[in-house]
Amino acid sequence: MSTHKIAVIPGDGIGNEVVPAAVDCLERIAELHSLNLEFTYFEWGSEYYSRHGRMMAADGLDQLAKHDAIFLGAVGSPEVPDAESLWGLLIPIRREFQQYINLRPVKTLDGVTSPLAAKEPIDLLIVRENNEGEYSEVGGRMYRGQPEECAMQTTVFTRLGVLRAAHYAARLAASRRGQLTSATKSNGIVHTMPFWDEVVAEAVREYPDVTLTSELVDALAAHLVLKPWTLDVIVASNLFGDILSDLGSAATGSIGLAPSANLNPEGDFPSLFEPVHGSAPDIAGKGLANPVGQIWSGAMMLEHLGHPEAGAHLQAGFESALRDGLGTRDVGGTSSTAEFTAAVLSAIDALAGNYADSAAATAKP
Ligand code: NAI
Ligand code: MG
């Protein structure tokens, strides 16, 4: 039996609702596929901050490093400045563990109504550069409170950082429809974005089966609304990828659906799996949160840990519950988080026979 140590950080707000829902589903899948998932919980986040003045333990990264993967809900609370919550937990994990790829699938799901008029199915992947770019620590503020007050923040692109994101995205495109779209803004941002364009093009030249299109990010935003089904893989800087992935998930129906993987592709450090959405304080504690983004992130985690069958089984489980119209309110249904999760668990059981390595399948005569 393969054993994996998973560090679980439910975090704030609806993280405490969607993480338990997804862990229930992961436990059921583990049972059916003879996996041993050892979950260790870390109560870090904004409440921890209010007691300790920091978002996670001082040796938090060392504790996390002992795990095979990290499963995060969301962090952020109206009581803590967002810059503290993000830079005190998520960004250090992404950077110190060299999780330089943020992979965000955007896909139409049966049973979920898209706000777009055209109903062509969407199936694209966003590869967001996750370690540098616009989210840099270079900058500062001067003359606070004075009329001369100013703030500066410098975007940092390194050849290594852009190359590795572009190579990862090109390999993905080569395994799919061969179309890679790079988000740029080289007309307005005249130093860093032309550099991004040059380095992306240099990397993609090594993939003869991949066609690279460079699109200005504003036009690409419109493209995502008007004809998203024509997009295959998008490679984007940290900020552009962040924005485009919320837009993409909204185009498929709800931000509550979108999963993400923060990957250290070399496996030198644990990778982190989390939904794209935040802690949603407006609906927290009401049982309204859609756990699909979290469950789907769990499916990506299983695949990353070397269990693609188990991941596909979990994915088929939530897709089936959505197809049956059992979704939460944000996708047009009436289910609570708990009701939807129960529907996913039933679908997982019902589908067990379709997965070769599942215990239920092998038990069949
Ligand atoms: P948000 O994603 O938390 O919420 C945006 C809107 O989408 C809200 O109306 C919310 O109710 C809805 N929504 C989000 N997830 C949902 C789900 N699973 N089911 C149903 N509806 C859902 O973004 P917002 O409001 O900008 O940020 C709230 C807090 O979360 C802030 O403190 C922010 O910094 C933090 N945040 C944290 C992230 C992370 O931990 N990776 C990512 C984004 C925001
Ligand atoms: Mg975001």
Short mmCIF file of C-alpha atoms and ligand atoms in Angstrom, two decimals:
data_model
loop_
_atom_site.label_atom_id
_atom_site.label_comp_id
_atom_site.label_asym_id
_atom_site.label_seq_id
_atom_site.Cartn_x
_atom_site.Cartn_y
_atom_site.Cartn_z
CA MET A 1 0.00 0.00 0.00
CA SER A 2 1.47 3.42 -0.88
CA THR A 3 1.56 5.86 1.99
CA HIS A 4 1.55 9.62 1.56
CA LYS A 5 1.89 12.23 4.28
CA ILE A 6 -0.43 15.14 3.57
CA ALA A 7 -0.21 18.44 5.48
CA VAL A 8 -3.69 19.96 5.70
CA ILE A 9 -4.16 23.69 6.31
CA PRO A 10 -7.90 24.50 6.26
CA GLY A 11 -7.10 28.20 6.89
CA ASP A 12 -9.87 30.77 7.15
CA GLY A 13 -13.54 31.22 6.28
CA ILE A 14 -14.96 28.62 3.91
CA GLY A 15 -11.60 26.81 3.96
CA ASN A 16 -12.99 25.20 7.12
CA GLU A 17 -16.02 23.94 5.19
CA VAL A 18 -14.58 22.87 1.84
CA VAL A 19 -11.45 21.18 3.23
CA PRO A 20 -13.35 18.69 5.46
CA ALA A 21 -15.69 17.97 2.51
CA ALA A 22 -12.74 17.23 0.22
CA VAL A 23 -10.91 15.17 2.86
CA ASP A 24 -14.04 12.97 3.26
CA CYS A 25 -13.96 12.33 -0.50
CA LEU A 26 -10.19 11.68 -0.49
CA GLU A 27 -10.58 9.20 2.37
CA ARG A 28 -13.26 7.30 0.47
CA ILE A 29 -11.09 7.20 -2.66
CA ALA A 30 -8.06 6.09 -0.61
CA GLU A 31 -10.07 3.21 0.83
CA LEU A 32 -11.23 2.08 -2.63
CA HIS A 33 -7.78 2.36 -4.22
CA SER A 34 -5.78 0.93 -1.30
CA LEU A 35 -3.91 4.16 -0.62
CA ASN A 36 -2.79 5.22 2.80
CA LEU A 37 -3.22 9.00 3.08
CA GLU A 38 -1.95 10.29 6.42
CA PHE A 39 -3.50 13.70 7.07
CA THR A 40 -1.83 16.02 9.58
CA TYR A 41 -3.72 19.22 10.41
CA PHE A 42 -2.13 22.63 10.92
CA GLU A 43 -4.37 25.26 12.49
CA TRP A 44 -2.59 28.18 10.85
CA GLY A 45 -4.30 31.25 9.45
CA SER A 46 -5.88 34.49 10.62
CA GLU A 47 -7.04 33.19 14.03
CA TYR A 48 -3.52 31.88 14.69
CA TYR A 49 -2.32 35.36 13.69
CA SER A 50 -4.56 37.06 16.23
CA ARG A 51 -3.07 34.87 19.00
CA HIS A 52 0.58 34.65 17.88
CA GLY A 53 1.13 37.67 15.64
CA ARG A 54 2.10 35.44 12.74
CA MET A 55 0.22 33.36 10.17
CA MET A 56 2.08 30.12 10.80
CA ALA A 57 4.59 28.68 13.26
CA ALA A 58 8.12 30.11 13.06
CA ASP A 59 9.40 26.71 11.89
CA GLY A 60 6.28 26.20 9.74
CA LEU A 61 8.18 25.57 6.52
CA ASP A 62 10.38 22.94 8.20
CA GLN A 63 7.27 21.18 9.48
CA LEU A 64 5.65 21.24 6.05
CA ALA A 65 8.81 20.03 4.32
CA LYS A 66 8.37 16.64 6.00
CA HIS A 67 5.19 15.98 3.95
CA ASP A 68 4.62 14.67 0.44
CA ALA A 69 1.99 17.31 -0.36
CA ILE A 70 0.15 20.25 1.18
CA PHE A 71 -3.63 20.60 0.97
CA LEU A 72 -4.74 24.18 1.64
CA GLY A 73 -8.20 25.73 1.90
CA ALA A 74 -7.88 29.51 1.79
CA VAL A 75 -6.44 32.25 3.93
CA GLY A 76 -7.72 35.78 4.44
CA SER A 77 -9.98 37.48 6.94
CA PRO A 78 -11.47 40.96 7.24
CA GLU A 79 -9.58 41.30 10.58
CA VAL A 80 -6.11 40.83 9.08
CA PRO A 81 -4.65 42.94 6.24
CA ASP A 82 -4.59 40.77 3.09
CA ALA A 83 -0.90 41.52 2.53
CA GLU A 84 -0.13 39.95 5.96
CA SER A 85 -2.21 36.83 5.38
CA LEU A 86 -0.85 36.20 1.91
CA TRP A 87 2.80 37.05 2.56
CA GLY A 88 2.78 35.31 5.95
CA LEU A 89 1.75 31.90 4.66
CA LEU A 90 0.94 31.19 1.04
CA ILE A 91 3.66 33.19 -0.70
CA PRO A 92 6.51 31.91 1.52
CA ILE A 93 5.33 28.33 0.88
CA ARG A 94 5.17 28.89 -2.89
CA ARG A 95 8.60 30.54 -2.99
CA GLU A 96 10.63 28.53 -0.47
CA PHE A 97 9.34 25.26 -1.90
CA GLN A 98 10.06 26.44 -5.47
CA GLN A 99 6.48 25.84 -6.51
CA TYR A 100 7.14 27.80 -9.67
CA ILE A 101 4.18 26.46 -11.64
CA ASN A 102 0.62 27.29 -10.71
CA LEU A 103 -1.52 25.02 -12.86
CA ARG A 104 -5.17 26.04 -13.14
CA PRO A 105 -7.52 23.97 -15.30
CA VAL A 106 -10.64 25.69 -16.66
CA LYS A 107 -13.26 23.28 -17.92
CA THR A 108 -16.98 23.27 -18.64
CA LEU A 109 -18.78 20.83 -16.38
CA ASP A 110 -22.13 19.24 -17.30
CA GLY A 111 -24.92 20.46 -15.07
CA VAL A 112 -23.30 23.86 -14.47
CA THR A 113 -24.71 26.85 -16.32
CA SER A 114 -22.13 29.15 -17.87
CA PRO A 115 -22.96 32.87 -17.92
CA LEU A 116 -21.72 32.98 -21.52
CA ALA A 117 -24.24 33.00 -24.36
CA ALA A 118 -22.25 30.59 -26.54
CA LYS A 119 -22.38 27.09 -25.11
CA GLU A 120 -19.30 25.52 -26.72
CA PRO A 121 -17.41 23.48 -24.12
CA ILE A 122 -14.33 25.12 -22.58
CA ASP A 123 -11.27 23.00 -21.85
CA LEU A 124 -8.11 24.95 -21.23
CA LEU A 125 -5.19 25.06 -18.83
CA ILE A 126 -3.64 28.17 -17.37
CA VAL A 127 0.04 27.89 -16.46
CA ARG A 128 0.80 30.78 -14.16
CA GLU A 129 4.40 31.63 -13.30
CA ASN A 130 4.24 31.40 -9.52
CA ASN A 131 7.51 32.61 -8.00
CA GLU A 132 8.40 36.01 -9.41
CA GLY A 133 6.99 38.60 -11.83
CA GLU A 134 4.75 41.32 -10.51
CA TYR A 135 4.51 39.79 -7.01
CA SER A 136 8.01 40.90 -6.09
CA GLU A 137 9.38 42.16 -2.83
CA VAL A 138 11.34 44.86 -4.61
CA GLY A 139 10.00 48.31 -3.88
CA GLY A 140 8.91 50.50 -1.05
CA ARG A 141 7.00 53.50 0.18
CA MET A 142 8.32 56.95 0.92
CA TYR A 143 6.99 60.11 2.61
CA ARG A 144 4.08 58.30 4.27
CA GLY A 145 1.19 60.64 4.91
CA GLN A 146 2.87 63.55 3.10
CA PRO A 147 1.63 65.13 -0.11
CA GLU A 148 4.78 63.72 -1.78
CA GLU A 149 3.94 60.17 -0.68
CA CYS A 150 4.84 57.54 -3.25
CA ALA A 151 4.93 53.77 -3.66
CA MET A 152 6.99 51.69 -6.06
CA GLN A 153 7.05 47.99 -6.82
CA THR A 154 9.33 46.47 -9.40
CA THR A 155 8.43 43.48 -11.52
CA VAL A 156 11.15 40.85 -11.62
CA PHE A 157 11.43 38.41 -14.51
CA THR A 158 14.45 36.13 -14.63
CA ARG A 159 15.48 34.12 -17.69
CA LEU A 160 15.41 30.96 -15.57
CA GLY A 161 11.96 31.74 -14.17
CA VAL A 162 10.36 32.51 -17.54
CA LEU A 163 12.11 29.61 -19.31
CA ARG A 164 10.93 26.97 -16.85
CA ALA A 165 7.32 28.20 -16.95
CA ALA A 166 7.37 28.31 -20.76
CA HIS A 167 8.89 24.82 -21.05
CA TYR A 168 6.31 23.39 -18.67
CA ALA A 169 3.47 25.01 -20.61
CA ALA A 170 4.87 23.93 -23.99
CA ARG A 171 5.15 20.31 -22.83
CA LEU A 172 1.53 20.42 -21.68
CA ALA A 173 0.40 21.93 -24.99
CA ALA A 174 2.35 19.24 -26.89
CA SER A 175 0.38 16.59 -24.96
CA ARG A 176 -2.95 18.28 -25.84
CA ARG A 177 -4.07 20.30 -28.88
CA GLY A 178 -0.68 21.92 -29.47
CA GLN A 179 -1.84 25.53 -29.05
CA LEU A 180 0.06 27.71 -26.60
CA THR A 181 -1.07 31.28 -25.94
CA SER A 182 1.27 33.60 -24.07
CA ALA A 183 -0.28 36.53 -22.19
CA THR A 184 1.75 39.67 -22.78
CA LYS A 185 1.51 43.44 -22.50
CA SER A 186 4.62 44.40 -24.41
CA ASN A 187 2.93 47.46 -25.91
CA GLY A 188 2.56 49.19 -22.54
CA ILE A 189 5.14 47.50 -20.30
CA VAL A 190 8.21 48.04 -22.42
CA HIS A 191 11.05 46.35 -20.51
CA THR A 192 9.79 43.26 -18.72
CA MET A 193 7.11 42.11 -21.16
CA PRO A 194 9.26 42.15 -24.34
CA PHE A 195 11.79 40.10 -22.31
CA TRP A 196 8.98 37.67 -21.35
CA ASP A 197 7.99 37.41 -25.03
CA GLU A 198 11.56 36.72 -26.19
CA VAL A 199 12.27 34.06 -23.57
CA VAL A 200 8.90 32.30 -24.07
CA ALA A 201 9.50 32.20 -27.85
CA GLU A 202 13.03 30.85 -27.29
CA ALA A 203 11.69 27.99 -25.14
CA VAL A 204 8.77 27.11 -27.41
CA ARG A 205 11.04 26.83 -30.50
CA GLU A 206 12.13 23.47 -29.06
CA TYR A 207 8.61 22.07 -29.54
CA PRO A 208 7.89 21.70 -33.26
CA ASP A 209 4.33 20.46 -32.59
CA VAL A 210 3.39 23.53 -30.54
CA THR A 211 2.09 26.73 -32.13
CA LEU A 212 2.80 29.81 -30.03
CA THR A 213 0.53 32.85 -30.16
CA SER A 214 1.37 35.94 -28.14
CA GLU A 215 -1.74 37.88 -27.13
CA LEU A 216 -1.99 41.19 -25.32
CA VAL A 217 -3.59 40.38 -21.98
CA ASP A 218 -6.47 42.83 -22.41
CA ALA A 219 -7.38 41.26 -25.76
CA LEU A 220 -6.90 37.82 -24.21
CA ALA A 221 -9.38 38.72 -21.45
CA ALA A 222 -11.94 39.51 -24.15
CA HIS A 223 -10.98 36.30 -26.00
CA LEU A 224 -11.67 34.31 -22.81
CA VAL A 225 -15.21 35.69 -22.73
CA LEU A 226 -15.98 35.60 -26.45
CA LYS A 227 -14.34 32.37 -27.69
CA PRO A 228 -12.78 30.52 -24.74
CA TRP A 229 -13.20 27.15 -26.46
CA THR A 230 -10.48 28.11 -28.99
CA LEU A 231 -7.85 28.26 -26.20
CA ASP A 232 -5.77 25.23 -25.21
CA VAL A 233 -2.89 26.21 -22.87
CA ILE A 234 -2.22 29.75 -21.66
CA VAL A 235 1.14 30.69 -20.14
CA ALA A 236 1.08 33.87 -18.09
CA SER A 237 3.03 35.86 -15.55
CA ASN A 238 2.08 35.76 -11.88
CA LEU A 239 -0.39 38.67 -12.01
CA PHE A 240 -1.86 38.01 -15.44
CA GLY A 241 -2.31 34.32 -14.66
CA ASP A 242 -4.03 35.18 -11.38
CA ILE A 243 -6.53 37.48 -13.07
CA LEU A 244 -7.16 35.29 -16.12
CA SER A 245 -7.87 32.23 -13.98
CA ASP A 246 -10.64 33.95 -12.00
CA LEU A 247 -12.09 35.11 -15.30
CA GLY A 248 -11.79 31.64 -16.79
CA SER A 249 -13.49 29.94 -13.87
CA ALA A 250 -16.28 32.54 -13.85
CA ALA A 251 -16.80 31.82 -17.58
CA THR A 252 -17.42 28.16 -16.75
CA GLY A 253 -19.98 29.04 -14.08
CA SER A 254 -18.46 29.80 -10.68
CA ILE A 255 -15.16 30.60 -9.03
CA GLY A 256 -16.10 27.88 -6.52
CA LEU A 257 -15.32 25.26 -9.18
CA ALA A 258 -11.73 26.17 -9.97
CA PRO A 259 -8.84 24.04 -8.68
CA SER A 260 -5.13 24.74 -8.67
CA ALA A 261 -1.82 23.01 -8.14
CA ASN A 262 1.27 24.89 -6.99
CA LEU A 263 3.90 22.58 -8.33
CA ASN A 264 7.55 21.98 -7.69
CA PRO A 265 7.86 19.75 -10.77
CA GLU A 266 11.24 18.32 -9.70
CA GLY A 267 9.75 16.97 -6.47
CA ASP A 268 12.53 18.50 -4.34
CA PHE A 269 9.82 20.03 -2.11
CA PRO A 270 6.16 19.25 -1.44
CA SER A 271 3.69 20.76 -3.90
CA LEU A 272 0.57 22.56 -2.67
CA PHE A 273 -3.00 22.01 -3.83
CA GLU A 274 -5.73 24.61 -3.20
CA PRO A 275 -8.84 25.99 -4.84
CA VAL A 276 -8.50 29.26 -6.78
CA HIS A 277 -11.10 31.01 -4.61
CA GLY A 278 -10.42 32.77 -1.33
CA SER A 279 -11.95 32.45 2.13
CA ALA A 280 -15.28 34.03 1.02
CA PRO A 281 -16.14 35.74 4.36
CA ASP A 282 -19.52 36.78 2.85
CA ILE A 283 -20.78 33.18 2.87
CA ALA A 284 -18.55 31.58 5.54
CA GLY A 285 -20.25 29.48 8.20
CA LYS A 286 -23.51 29.20 6.27
CA GLY A 287 -22.99 25.82 4.61
CA LEU A 288 -23.25 27.44 1.17
CA ALA A 289 -19.68 26.96 -0.07
CA ASN A 290 -19.12 24.94 -3.20
CA PRO A 291 -16.45 22.33 -2.40
CA VAL A 292 -15.73 21.41 -6.05
CA GLY A 293 -12.60 23.59 -6.36
CA GLN A 294 -11.19 21.92 -3.24
CA ILE A 295 -12.20 18.38 -4.25
CA TRP A 296 -10.80 18.86 -7.77
CA SER A 297 -7.54 20.16 -6.23
CA GLY A 298 -7.51 16.87 -4.28
CA ALA A 299 -7.83 14.97 -7.58
CA MET A 300 -4.84 16.91 -8.94
CA MET A 301 -2.94 16.01 -5.77
CA LEU A 302 -3.63 12.29 -6.27
CA GLU A 303 -2.39 12.53 -9.84
CA HIS A 304 0.74 14.36 -8.71
CA LEU A 305 1.40 11.67 -6.08
CA GLY A 306 1.37 9.05 -8.83
CA HIS A 307 -2.24 7.86 -8.68
CA PRO A 308 -3.93 9.10 -11.86
CA GLU A 309 -6.66 6.40 -11.70
CA ALA A 310 -7.65 7.46 -8.19
CA GLY A 311 -7.61 11.13 -9.27
CA ALA A 312 -9.80 10.38 -12.30
CA HIS A 313 -12.21 8.45 -10.05
CA LEU A 314 -12.53 11.40 -7.68
CA GLN A 315 -13.04 13.77 -10.60
CA ALA A 316 -15.72 11.53 -12.11
CA GLY A 317 -17.43 11.54 -8.69
CA PHE A 318 -17.95 15.29 -8.45
CA GLU A 319 -18.68 15.58 -12.18
CA SER A 320 -21.45 13.00 -11.79
CA ALA A 321 -23.00 14.82 -8.80
CA LEU A 322 -22.99 18.09 -10.76
CA ARG A 323 -24.44 16.41 -13.86
CA ASP A 324 -27.32 15.15 -11.67
CA GLY A 325 -28.13 18.77 -10.76
CA LEU A 326 -27.05 18.34 -7.13
CA GLY A 327 -24.70 21.35 -7.08
CA THR A 328 -24.57 24.19 -4.58
CA ARG A 329 -26.33 27.54 -5.07
CA ASP A 330 -23.49 29.29 -6.91
CA VAL A 331 -23.90 26.79 -9.77
CA GLY A 332 -27.69 27.05 -9.84
CA GLY A 333 -28.46 24.15 -7.47
CA THR A 334 -29.99 24.08 -4.01
CA SER A 335 -27.62 21.76 -2.12
CA SER A 336 -25.69 22.73 0.97
CA THR A 337 -21.97 21.92 1.14
CA ALA A 338 -22.79 18.77 3.16
CA GLU A 339 -25.57 17.62 0.80
CA PHE A 340 -23.38 18.03 -2.24
CA THR A 341 -20.51 16.18 -0.54
CA ALA A 342 -22.85 13.29 0.29
CA ALA A 343 -23.84 13.15 -3.39
CA VAL A 344 -20.17 13.01 -4.43
CA LEU A 345 -19.50 10.18 -1.96
CA SER A 346 -22.43 8.17 -3.39
CA ALA A 347 -21.20 8.79 -6.94
CA ILE A 348 -17.69 7.65 -5.97
CA ASP A 349 -19.14 4.38 -4.67
CA ALA A 350 -21.37 3.94 -7.71
CA LEU A 351 -18.45 4.48 -10.11
CA ALA A 352 -15.94 2.25 -8.30
CA GLY A 353 -16.36 -0.60 -10.79
CA ASN A 354 -15.07 1.62 -13.63
CA TYR A 355 -11.59 1.96 -12.14
CA ALA A 356 -9.28 -0.96 -12.63
CA ASP A 357 -7.19 -0.45 -9.51
CA SER A 358 -10.13 0.13 -7.22
CA ALA A 359 -10.71 -2.47 -4.50
CA ALA A 360 -14.41 -2.60 -5.38
CA ALA A 361 -13.48 -3.49 -8.96
CA THR A 362 -11.05 -6.24 -8.01
CA ALA A 363 -13.55 -7.67 -5.53
CA LYS A 364 -16.02 -8.26 -8.37
CA PRO A 365 -16.31 -11.85 -9.61
P1 NAI B 1 -13.22 35.01 -2.71
O1 NAI B 1 -12.76 34.05 -3.75
O2 NAI B 1 -13.06 34.60 -1.32
O3 NAI B 1 -14.76 35.37 -2.99
C1 NAI B 1 -15.21 36.01 -4.17
C2 NAI B 1 -16.71 35.74 -4.35
O4 NAI B 1 -16.89 34.37 -4.78
C3 NAI B 1 -17.51 35.90 -3.08
O5 NAI B 1 -18.77 36.43 -3.39
C4 NAI B 1 -17.67 34.47 -2.57
O6 NAI B 1 -18.83 34.25 -1.83
C5 NAI B 1 -17.69 33.67 -3.87
N1 NAI B 1 -17.09 32.34 -3.68
C6 NAI B 1 -15.76 32.07 -3.54
N2 NAI B 1 -15.56 30.77 -3.35
C7 NAI B 1 -16.77 30.18 -3.36
C8 NAI B 1 -17.21 28.84 -3.20
N3 NAI B 1 -16.34 27.82 -2.99
N4 NAI B 1 -18.53 28.58 -3.26
C9 NAI B 1 -19.39 29.58 -3.49
N5 NAI B 1 -19.05 30.87 -3.65
C10 NAI B 1 -17.75 31.18 -3.58
O7 NAI B 1 -12.44 36.37 -2.98
P2 NAI B 1 -12.43 37.73 -2.13
O8 NAI B 1 -13.77 37.99 -1.59
O9 NAI B 1 -11.78 38.71 -3.00
O10 NAI B 1 -11.41 37.45 -0.94
C11 NAI B 1 -11.80 37.04 0.37
C12 NAI B 1 -10.55 36.77 1.18
O11 NAI B 1 -9.85 35.64 0.62
C13 NAI B 1 -9.55 37.92 1.16
O12 NAI B 1 -9.00 38.03 2.45
C14 NAI B 1 -8.50 37.48 0.14
O13 NAI B 1 -7.23 38.02 0.39
C15 NAI B 1 -8.50 35.99 0.38
N6 NAI B 1 -8.03 35.22 -0.78
C16 NAI B 1 -7.24 34.14 -0.50
C17 NAI B 1 -6.81 33.32 -1.49
C18 NAI B 1 -6.00 32.13 -1.14
O14 NAI B 1 -5.96 31.71 0.02
N7 NAI B 1 -5.34 31.50 -2.07
C19 NAI B 1 -7.16 33.57 -2.90
C20 NAI B 1 -8.06 34.71 -3.08
C21 NAI B 1 -8.46 35.50 -2.06
MG MG B 2 -6.55 34.93 -7.27
#
